[in-house]
Short mmCIF file of the C-alpha atoms (twelve columns), coordinates in Angstrom:
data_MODEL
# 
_entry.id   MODEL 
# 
loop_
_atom_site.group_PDB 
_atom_site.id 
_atom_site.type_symbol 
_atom_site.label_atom_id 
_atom_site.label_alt_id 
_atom_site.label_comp_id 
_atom_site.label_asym_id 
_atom_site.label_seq_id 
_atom_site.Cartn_x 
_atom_site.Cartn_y 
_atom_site.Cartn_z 
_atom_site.pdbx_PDB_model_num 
ATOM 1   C CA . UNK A 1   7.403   23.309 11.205  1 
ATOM 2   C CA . UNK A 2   3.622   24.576 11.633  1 
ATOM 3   C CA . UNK A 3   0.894   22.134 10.813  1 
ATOM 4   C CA . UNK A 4   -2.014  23.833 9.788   1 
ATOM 5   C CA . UNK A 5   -5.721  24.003 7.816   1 
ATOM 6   C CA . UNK A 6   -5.322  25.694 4.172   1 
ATOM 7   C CA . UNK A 7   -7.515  28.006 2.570   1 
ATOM 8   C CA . UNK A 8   -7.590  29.440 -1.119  1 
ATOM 9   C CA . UNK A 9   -4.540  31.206 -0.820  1 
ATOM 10  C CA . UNK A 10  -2.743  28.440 -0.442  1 
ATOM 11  C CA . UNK A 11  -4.038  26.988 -3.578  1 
ATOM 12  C CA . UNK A 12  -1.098  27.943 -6.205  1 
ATOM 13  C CA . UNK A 13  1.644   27.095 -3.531  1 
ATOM 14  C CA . UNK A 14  -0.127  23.587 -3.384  1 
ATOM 15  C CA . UNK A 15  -0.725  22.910 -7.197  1 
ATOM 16  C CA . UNK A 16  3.111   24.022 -7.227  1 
ATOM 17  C CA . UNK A 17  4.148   21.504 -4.158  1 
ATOM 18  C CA . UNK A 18  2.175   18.688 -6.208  1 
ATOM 19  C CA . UNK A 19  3.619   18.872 -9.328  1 
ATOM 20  C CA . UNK A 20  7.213   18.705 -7.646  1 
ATOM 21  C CA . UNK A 21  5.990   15.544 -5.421  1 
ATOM 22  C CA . UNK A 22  5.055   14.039 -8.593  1 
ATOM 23  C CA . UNK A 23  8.407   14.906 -10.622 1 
ATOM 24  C CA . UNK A 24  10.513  13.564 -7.211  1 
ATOM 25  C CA . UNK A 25  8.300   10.111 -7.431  1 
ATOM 26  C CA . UNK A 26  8.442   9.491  -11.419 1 
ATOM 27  C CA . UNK A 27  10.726  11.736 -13.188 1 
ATOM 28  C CA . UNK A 28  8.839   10.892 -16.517 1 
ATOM 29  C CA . UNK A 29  5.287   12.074 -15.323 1 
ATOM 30  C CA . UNK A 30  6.360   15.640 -17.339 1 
ATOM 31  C CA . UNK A 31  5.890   13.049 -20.651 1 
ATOM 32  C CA . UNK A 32  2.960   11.034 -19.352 1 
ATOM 33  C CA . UNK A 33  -0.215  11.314 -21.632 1 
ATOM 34  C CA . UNK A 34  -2.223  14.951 -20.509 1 
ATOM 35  C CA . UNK A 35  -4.868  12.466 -18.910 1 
ATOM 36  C CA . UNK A 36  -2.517  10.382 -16.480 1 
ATOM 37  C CA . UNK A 37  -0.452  13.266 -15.469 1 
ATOM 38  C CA . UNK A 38  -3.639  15.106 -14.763 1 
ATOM 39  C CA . UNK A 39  -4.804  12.152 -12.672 1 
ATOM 40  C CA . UNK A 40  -2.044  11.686 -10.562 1 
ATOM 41  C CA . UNK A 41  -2.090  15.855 -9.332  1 
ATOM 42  C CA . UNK A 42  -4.451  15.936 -6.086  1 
ATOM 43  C CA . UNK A 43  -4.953  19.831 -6.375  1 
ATOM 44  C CA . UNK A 44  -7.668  20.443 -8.940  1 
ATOM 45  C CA . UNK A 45  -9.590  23.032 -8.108  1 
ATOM 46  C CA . UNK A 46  -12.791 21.071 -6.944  1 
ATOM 47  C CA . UNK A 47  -10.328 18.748 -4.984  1 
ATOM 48  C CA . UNK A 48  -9.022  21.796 -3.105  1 
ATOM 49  C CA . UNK A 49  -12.230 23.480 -2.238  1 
ATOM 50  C CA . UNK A 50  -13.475 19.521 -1.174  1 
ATOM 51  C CA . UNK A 51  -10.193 19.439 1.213   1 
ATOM 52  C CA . UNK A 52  -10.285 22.619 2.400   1 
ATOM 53  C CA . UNK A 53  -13.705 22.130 4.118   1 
ATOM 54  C CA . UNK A 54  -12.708 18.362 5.011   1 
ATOM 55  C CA . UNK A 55  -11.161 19.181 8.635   1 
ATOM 56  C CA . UNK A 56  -8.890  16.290 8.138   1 
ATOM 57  C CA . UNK A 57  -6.386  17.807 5.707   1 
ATOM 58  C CA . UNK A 58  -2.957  19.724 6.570   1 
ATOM 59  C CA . UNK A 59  -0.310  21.582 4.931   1 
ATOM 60  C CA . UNK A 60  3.211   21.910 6.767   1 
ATOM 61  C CA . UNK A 61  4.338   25.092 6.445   1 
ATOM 62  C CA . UNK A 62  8.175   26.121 7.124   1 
ATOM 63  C CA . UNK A 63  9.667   28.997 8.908   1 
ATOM 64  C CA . UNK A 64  10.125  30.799 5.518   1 
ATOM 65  C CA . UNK A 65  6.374   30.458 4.801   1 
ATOM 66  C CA . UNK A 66  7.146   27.908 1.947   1 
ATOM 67  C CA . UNK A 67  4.861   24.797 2.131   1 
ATOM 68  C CA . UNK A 68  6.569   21.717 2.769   1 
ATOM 69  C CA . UNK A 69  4.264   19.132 2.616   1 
ATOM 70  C CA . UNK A 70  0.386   18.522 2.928   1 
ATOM 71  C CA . UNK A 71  -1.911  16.004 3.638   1 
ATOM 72  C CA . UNK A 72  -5.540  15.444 1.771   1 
ATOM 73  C CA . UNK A 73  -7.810  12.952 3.968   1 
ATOM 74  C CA . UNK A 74  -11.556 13.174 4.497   1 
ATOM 75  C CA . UNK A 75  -14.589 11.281 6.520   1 
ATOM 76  C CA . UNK A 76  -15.894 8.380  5.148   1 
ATOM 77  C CA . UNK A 77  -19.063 6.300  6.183   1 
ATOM 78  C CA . UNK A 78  -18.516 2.867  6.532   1 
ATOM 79  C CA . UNK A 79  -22.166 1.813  6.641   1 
ATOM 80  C CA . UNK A 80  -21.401 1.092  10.607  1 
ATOM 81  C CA . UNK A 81  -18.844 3.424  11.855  1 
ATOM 82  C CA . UNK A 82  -16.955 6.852  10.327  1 
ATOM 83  C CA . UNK A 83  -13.192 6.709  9.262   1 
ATOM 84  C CA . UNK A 84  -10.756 9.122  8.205   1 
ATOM 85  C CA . UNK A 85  -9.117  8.502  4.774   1 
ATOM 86  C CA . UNK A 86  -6.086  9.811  3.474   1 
ATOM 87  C CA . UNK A 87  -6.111  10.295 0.039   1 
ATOM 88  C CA . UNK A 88  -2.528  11.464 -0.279  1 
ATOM 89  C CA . UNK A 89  0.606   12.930 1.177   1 
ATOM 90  C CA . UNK A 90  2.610   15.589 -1.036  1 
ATOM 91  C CA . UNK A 91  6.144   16.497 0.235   1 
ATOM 92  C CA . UNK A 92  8.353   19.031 -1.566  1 
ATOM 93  C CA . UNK A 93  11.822  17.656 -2.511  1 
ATOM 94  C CA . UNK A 94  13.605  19.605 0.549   1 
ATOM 95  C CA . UNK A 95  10.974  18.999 3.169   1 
ATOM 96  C CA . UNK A 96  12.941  18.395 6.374   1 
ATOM 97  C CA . UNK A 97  13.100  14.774 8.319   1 
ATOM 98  C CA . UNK A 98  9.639   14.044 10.117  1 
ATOM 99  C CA . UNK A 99  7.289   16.526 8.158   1 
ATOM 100 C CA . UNK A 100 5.260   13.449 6.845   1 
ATOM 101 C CA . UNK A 101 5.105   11.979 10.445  1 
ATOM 102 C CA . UNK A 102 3.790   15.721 11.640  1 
ATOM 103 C CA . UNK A 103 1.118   15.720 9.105   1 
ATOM 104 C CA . UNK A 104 -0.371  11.940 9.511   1 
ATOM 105 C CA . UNK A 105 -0.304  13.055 13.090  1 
ATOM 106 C CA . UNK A 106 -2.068  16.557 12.288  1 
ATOM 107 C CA . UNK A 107 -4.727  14.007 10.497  1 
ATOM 108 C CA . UNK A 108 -4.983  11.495 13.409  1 
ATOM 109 C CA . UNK A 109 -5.675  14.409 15.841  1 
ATOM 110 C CA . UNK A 110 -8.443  15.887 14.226  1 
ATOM 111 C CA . UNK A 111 -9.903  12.550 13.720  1 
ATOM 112 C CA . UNK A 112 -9.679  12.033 17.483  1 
ATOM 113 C CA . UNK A 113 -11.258 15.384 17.740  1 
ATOM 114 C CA . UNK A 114 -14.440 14.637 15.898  1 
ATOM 115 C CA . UNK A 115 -14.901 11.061 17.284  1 
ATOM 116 C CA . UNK A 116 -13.392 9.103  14.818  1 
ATOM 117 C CA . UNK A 117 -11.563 6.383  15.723  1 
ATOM 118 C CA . UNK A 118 -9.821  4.703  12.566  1 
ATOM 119 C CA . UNK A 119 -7.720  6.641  10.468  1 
ATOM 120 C CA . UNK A 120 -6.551  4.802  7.009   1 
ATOM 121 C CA . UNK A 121 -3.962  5.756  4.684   1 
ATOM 122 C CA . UNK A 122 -1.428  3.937  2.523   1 
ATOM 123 C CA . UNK A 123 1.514   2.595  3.916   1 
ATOM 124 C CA . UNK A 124 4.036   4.856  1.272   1 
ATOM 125 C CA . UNK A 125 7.658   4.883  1.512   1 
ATOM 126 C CA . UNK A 126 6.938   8.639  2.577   1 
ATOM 127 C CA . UNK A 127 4.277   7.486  5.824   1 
ATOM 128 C CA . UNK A 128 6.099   4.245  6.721   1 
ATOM 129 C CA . UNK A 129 8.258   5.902  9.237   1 
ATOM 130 C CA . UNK A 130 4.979   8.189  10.375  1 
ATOM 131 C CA . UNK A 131 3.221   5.053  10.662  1 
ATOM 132 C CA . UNK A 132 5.189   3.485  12.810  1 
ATOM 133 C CA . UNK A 133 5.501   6.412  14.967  1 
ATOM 134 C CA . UNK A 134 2.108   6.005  15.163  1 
ATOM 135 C CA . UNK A 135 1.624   2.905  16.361  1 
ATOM 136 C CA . UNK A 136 -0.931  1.789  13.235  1 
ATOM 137 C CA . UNK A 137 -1.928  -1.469 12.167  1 
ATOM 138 C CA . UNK A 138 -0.992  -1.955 8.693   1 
ATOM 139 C CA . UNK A 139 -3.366  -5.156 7.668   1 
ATOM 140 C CA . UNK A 140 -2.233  -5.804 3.341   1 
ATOM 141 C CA . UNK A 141 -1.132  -3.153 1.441   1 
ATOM 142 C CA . UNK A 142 -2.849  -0.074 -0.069  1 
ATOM 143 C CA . UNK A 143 -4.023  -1.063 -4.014  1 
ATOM 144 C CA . UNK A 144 -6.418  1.022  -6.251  1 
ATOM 145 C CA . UNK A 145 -7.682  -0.668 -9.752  1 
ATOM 146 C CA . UNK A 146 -7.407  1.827  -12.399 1 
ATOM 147 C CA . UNK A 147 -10.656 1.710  -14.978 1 
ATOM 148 C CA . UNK A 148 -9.902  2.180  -18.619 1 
ATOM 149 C CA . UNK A 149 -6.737  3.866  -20.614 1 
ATOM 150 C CA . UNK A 150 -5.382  4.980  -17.309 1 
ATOM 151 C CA . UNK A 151 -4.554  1.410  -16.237 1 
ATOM 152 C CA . UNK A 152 -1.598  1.557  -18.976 1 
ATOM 153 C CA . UNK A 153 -0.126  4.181  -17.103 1 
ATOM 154 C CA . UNK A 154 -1.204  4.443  -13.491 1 
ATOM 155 C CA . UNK A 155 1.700   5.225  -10.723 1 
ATOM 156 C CA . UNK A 156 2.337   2.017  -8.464  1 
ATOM 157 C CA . UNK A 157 4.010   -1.375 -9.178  1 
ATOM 158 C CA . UNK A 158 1.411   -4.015 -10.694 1 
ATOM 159 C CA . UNK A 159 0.701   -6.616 -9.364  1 
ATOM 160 C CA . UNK A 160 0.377   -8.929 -12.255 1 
ATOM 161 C CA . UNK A 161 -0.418  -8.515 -15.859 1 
ATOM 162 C CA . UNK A 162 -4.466  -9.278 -15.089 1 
ATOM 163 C CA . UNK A 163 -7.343  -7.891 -17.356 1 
ATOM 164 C CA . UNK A 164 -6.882  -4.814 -19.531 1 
ATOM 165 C CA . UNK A 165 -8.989  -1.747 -19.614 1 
ATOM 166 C CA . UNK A 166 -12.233 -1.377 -18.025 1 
ATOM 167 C CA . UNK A 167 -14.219 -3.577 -15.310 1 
# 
C-alpha cells in the first residue's frame, strides 16, 4: 500500500470511494433525504480543493492504482497551540487489514513534520485498532450536535432524545 497526497485527478476515484464508505456504514443512506446523504459525503468539490492543500490528508492507494482508503484532516488553531484534526477516514469495502492504521499514521507524520504536536480524530470502529497502534490518548468520545432538519437523520448513535432542531 502507498500512502500519499491527492490532487484533482484523484477527485472522481474519491467521490466514488465515499459513496461506497457510506453504503458499507448505513446501507439505507441511498434513501436518506438529498440533504443528509449530501452531508454525510466528505468529497464536495470545495472540500477536496480545501484537503488537497491541507498537508495533513492521505489517500492509500493499492498496487492496482485503485484507492483504498483516504484520510481528510487539517490544522486547527487552538487559541494557544496548533492541532491536527481529522475530519474523516473513508475505506473502500475491500481495503486490506491495516490501511486505516497507515493513513492515521500518514496524518500523524506530517503533523510531526510541521511542528504539531496533537493530532485528534474520532475513535471509529475503523481507527480504533490505528489508534492503539498509535499509542493515543482517547479522553470521551468523539460527538458532533447536528443543527436543524439534519438532527432527524444524522449518522451516529444518540445519545438521548434531548432538544429537537436548532440551537
Amino acid at each position: 500500500m502507498r500512502y500519499r497526497t491527492f490532487a484533482e485527478p484523484d477527485y472522481e476515484a474519491l467521490q466514488a470511494l465515499d459513496l461506497a464508505a457510506q453504503r458499507q456504514l448505513d446501507p439505507r443512506s441511498d434513501a436518506l433525504p438529498d440533504r443528509e446523504r449530501e452531508g454525510r459525503l466528505s468529497t464536495s468539490l470545495p472540500a477536496l480543493k480545501f484537503y488537497e492543500r491541507s498537508e495533513h490528508s492521505f489517500v492509500a492507494q493499492g498496487d492496482s492504482g485503485a484507492l483504498a482508503g483516504a484520510i481528510f484532516a487539517q490544522h486547527v488553531w487552538q487559541g494557544d497551540r496548533p492541532i491536527v484534526l481529522v475530519r474523516s477516514v473513508l475505506l473502500a469495502p475491500e481495503a486490506p487489514a491495516g490501511t486505516a492504521a497507515g493513513l492515521l499514521h500518514a496524518t500523524v507524520k506530517s503533523a510531526y513534520d510541521t511542528a504539531v504536536y496533537e493530532v485528534h480524530f474520532p475513535v471509529t470502529p475503523a481507527l480504533e485498532a490505528a489508534a492503539t497502534e498509535e499509542g493515543a490518548h482517547v479522553s470521551g468520545r468523539y460527538a458532533v450536535r447536528h443543527l436543524g432538519t439534519r438532527a432527524e437523520t444524522a449518522p451516529g448513535e444518540r445519545l438521548s432524545a434531548g432538544r429537537e432542531g436548532g440551537a
